Amino acid sequence: MKILNRKFYAQDTVDVARNLLGKVLVFGDKQGTITEVEAYLGDDDPACHAFGRLTERKKIFFGPPGIAYVFLAYGMHWCFNVITEPVGKAGCVLIQGINDTFGPGRISKLFGFNGEHNGLDITSGPITICEGSHDFDIEITPRIGLSQAVDWPLRFVAKQANMI
DNA sequence: GCTATGATCATA
DNA sequence: ATGATCATAGCA
């Protein structure tokens, strides 16, 4: 399978999110088709972790693209993100759905993600994303589960795909 | 050093 | 609708 190169991630966050649909997330022996993603823009996005004051944790948003950003939400659930856009620009894509499994927390539980995977290079590390099917429609909806900027249409869902 | 809070999920 | 549960941020 063809692994997505860094150039793929160095695009506009929305484009990356769009293109990420139908791709295959690979981690060790496990793999699954990405069916649902969300774009987080950083600079202008109040809901993004990169919004506001720059902190140690947020620096990864401004670093090189193609990096895994894993964070713990509510003390229980790890969420898996991919850093997008070139160095100096904040942006990331939250992987929300894999195959039939929905919810960022569930995915990380399935794949066994934890804090150690934060900052990994997903163009060369144990975690990679490969090319997949293009045979599906993309549905764009407002984001969910947020407290701010909820109405922004930055959620992308693969509709009725011919999955691998 | 201590406290508040959050891109969630499971349960009632 | 509400509780579980902990890494990070912000402040004393």
Short mmCIF file of C-alpha atoms in Angstrom, two decimals, chain A:
data_model
loop_
_atom_site.label_atom_id
_atom_site.label_comp_id
_atom_site.label_asym_id
_atom_site.label_seq_id
_atom_site.Cartn_x
_atom_site.Cartn_y
_atom_site.Cartn_z
CA MET A 1 0.00 0.00 0.00
CA LYS A 2 1.12 3.51 -0.73
CA ILE A 3 1.90 5.61 2.33
CA LEU A 4 0.85 9.23 2.18
CA ASN A 5 3.90 11.48 2.10
CA ARG A 6 4.48 14.63 4.07
CA LYS A 7 3.45 16.83 1.18
CA PHE A 8 -0.05 15.46 1.52
CA TYR A 9 -0.31 16.80 5.05
CA ALA A 10 1.25 20.15 4.20
CA GLN A 11 -1.93 21.38 2.53
CA ASP A 12 -4.85 23.36 3.78
CA THR A 13 -6.33 21.64 6.80
CA VAL A 14 -9.74 21.38 5.18
CA ASP A 15 -8.27 19.76 2.08
CA VAL A 16 -6.33 17.25 4.14
CA ALA A 17 -9.42 16.40 6.14
CA ARG A 18 -11.38 15.91 2.93
CA ASN A 19 -8.70 13.77 1.33
CA LEU A 20 -8.20 11.73 4.45
CA LEU A 21 -11.60 10.17 4.02
CA GLY A 22 -11.34 6.69 2.53
CA LYS A 23 -7.68 6.43 3.44
CA VAL A 24 -6.48 3.54 5.55
CA LEU A 25 -5.09 4.11 9.01
CA VAL A 26 -2.45 1.49 9.76
CA PHE A 27 -0.97 0.74 13.15
CA GLY A 28 0.97 -2.45 13.59
CA ASP A 29 -1.21 -5.33 12.47
CA LYS A 30 -4.38 -3.30 12.75
CA GLN A 31 -5.86 -1.15 10.04
CA GLY A 32 -9.13 0.53 9.16
CA THR A 33 -10.66 2.88 6.65
CA ILE A 34 -11.20 6.43 7.82
CA THR A 35 -14.85 7.32 7.52
CA GLU A 36 -15.16 10.44 9.61
CA VAL A 37 -12.82 13.34 10.28
CA GLU A 38 -12.95 16.85 11.65
CA ALA A 39 -10.80 19.83 10.74
CA TYR A 40 -9.34 22.10 13.38
CA LEU A 41 -7.87 25.30 12.06
CA GLY A 42 -6.00 26.53 15.07
CA ASP A 43 -5.60 30.25 14.58
CA ASP A 44 -9.21 31.17 13.99
CA ASP A 45 -10.80 28.21 15.66
CA PRO A 46 -11.93 28.79 19.25
CA ALA A 47 -12.62 25.09 19.61
CA CYS A 48 -9.11 24.07 18.66
CA HIS A 49 -6.49 23.32 21.28
CA ALA A 50 -4.11 25.59 19.41
CA PHE A 51 -6.36 28.57 19.94
CA GLY A 52 -5.21 31.26 22.31
CA ARG A 53 -1.94 31.30 24.16
CA LEU A 54 0.86 29.18 22.81
CA THR A 55 1.90 26.51 25.24
CA GLU A 56 4.25 23.56 25.24
CA ARG A 57 1.49 21.23 24.24
CA LYS A 58 0.27 23.44 21.43
CA LYS A 59 3.67 23.84 19.83
CA ILE A 60 3.12 20.60 17.99
CA PHE A 61 0.36 22.29 16.04
CA PHE A 62 2.86 24.69 14.54
CA GLY A 63 5.45 22.01 13.87
CA PRO A 64 5.91 19.90 10.74
CA PRO A 65 2.87 18.16 9.24
CA GLY A 66 2.32 14.42 9.24
CA ILE A 67 2.80 14.21 12.98
CA ALA A 68 0.46 12.37 15.30
CA TYR A 69 -1.09 14.44 18.06
CA VAL A 70 -2.60 12.25 20.74
CA PHE A 71 -4.24 13.84 23.74
CA LEU A 72 -6.26 12.64 26.67
CA ALA A 73 -9.77 14.00 26.94
CA TYR A 74 -11.73 13.87 30.15
CA GLY A 75 -9.18 11.63 31.75
CA MET A 76 -10.40 8.58 29.93
CA HIS A 77 -10.20 8.84 26.19
CA TRP A 78 -7.28 9.32 23.88
CA CYS A 79 -8.01 11.21 20.70
CA PHE A 80 -5.91 10.74 17.58
CA ASN A 81 -5.09 13.76 15.43
CA VAL A 82 -2.84 14.49 12.51
CA ILE A 83 -0.94 17.75 12.23
CA THR A 84 -1.47 19.57 8.95
CA GLU A 85 -0.10 22.63 7.15
CA PRO A 86 3.56 23.63 6.88
CA VAL A 87 5.71 24.63 9.83
CA GLY A 88 4.53 27.88 11.36
CA LYS A 89 0.85 27.34 10.66
CA ALA A 90 -1.45 25.64 13.12
CA GLY A 91 -3.91 23.01 12.00
CA CYS A 92 -4.90 19.45 12.62
CA VAL A 93 -7.38 16.79 11.62
CA LEU A 94 -9.17 14.75 14.24
CA ILE A 95 -9.82 11.17 13.22
CA GLN A 96 -13.35 10.63 14.40
CA GLY A 97 -14.48 7.44 12.76
CA ILE A 98 -12.86 4.24 11.52
CA ASN A 99 -14.97 1.69 9.68
CA ASP A 100 -18.03 1.00 11.80
CA THR A 101 -16.57 2.41 14.95
CA PHE A 102 -17.49 5.95 15.86
CA GLY A 103 -16.02 8.26 18.40
CA PRO A 104 -12.41 9.39 18.77
CA GLY A 105 -12.11 7.72 22.14
CA ARG A 106 -13.23 4.37 20.80
CA ILE A 107 -10.71 4.44 17.99
CA SER A 108 -7.78 5.04 20.27
CA LYS A 109 -9.03 2.27 22.51
CA LEU A 110 -9.24 -0.11 19.56
CA PHE A 111 -5.84 0.78 18.20
CA GLY A 112 -4.31 1.02 21.63
CA PHE A 113 -3.13 4.59 21.32
CA ASN A 114 -1.78 6.28 24.39
CA GLY A 115 0.35 9.24 25.32
CA GLU A 116 3.48 7.60 23.96
CA HIS A 117 2.17 7.99 20.44
CA ASN A 118 2.01 11.76 20.77
CA GLY A 119 4.44 13.40 18.37
CA LEU A 120 5.12 10.34 16.24
CA ASP A 121 5.85 10.77 12.55
CA ILE A 122 3.09 9.00 10.67
CA THR A 123 4.97 9.01 7.41
CA SER A 124 7.63 6.72 8.75
CA GLY A 125 6.64 5.53 12.21
CA PRO A 126 4.69 2.48 13.34
CA ILE A 127 1.59 4.49 12.55
CA THR A 128 0.92 5.29 8.91
CA ILE A 129 -1.92 6.29 6.65
CA CYS A 130 -2.17 4.69 3.20
CA GLU A 131 -4.07 5.31 0.02
CA GLY A 132 -7.56 3.86 -0.11
CA SER A 133 -10.78 3.88 -2.02
CA HIS A 134 -12.20 6.98 -3.65
CA ASP A 135 -15.54 5.43 -4.40
CA PHE A 136 -17.84 7.26 -2.04
CA ASP A 137 -19.60 10.54 -1.50
CA ILE A 138 -18.40 13.10 1.01
CA GLU A 139 -20.92 14.63 3.34
CA ILE A 140 -20.07 17.86 5.10
CA THR A 141 -21.74 18.62 8.40
CA PRO A 142 -21.22 20.94 11.37
CA ARG A 143 -18.90 19.69 14.05
CA ILE A 144 -20.18 17.99 17.13
CA GLY A 145 -19.24 17.62 20.75
CA LEU A 146 -17.81 21.11 21.01
CA SER A 147 -18.68 24.06 23.15
CA GLN A 148 -17.54 26.74 20.71
CA ALA A 149 -17.84 27.39 16.99
CA VAL A 150 -20.11 24.39 16.79
CA ASP A 151 -21.78 25.51 13.59
CA TRP A 152 -18.68 25.51 11.44
CA PRO A 153 -19.02 22.99 8.59
CA LEU A 154 -15.71 21.28 9.20
CA ARG A 155 -16.85 17.72 9.73
CA PHE A 156 -16.44 15.31 6.84
CA VAL A 157 -18.18 11.98 6.65
CA ALA A 158 -17.74 9.25 4.02
CA LYS A 159 -21.17 8.25 2.80
CA GLN A 160 -21.89 4.72 1.67
CA ALA A 161 -18.37 3.92 0.63
CA ASN A 162 -17.17 0.81 -1.11
CA MET A 163 -14.79 0.17 1.71
CA ILE A 164 -11.80 -2.04 1.53
#
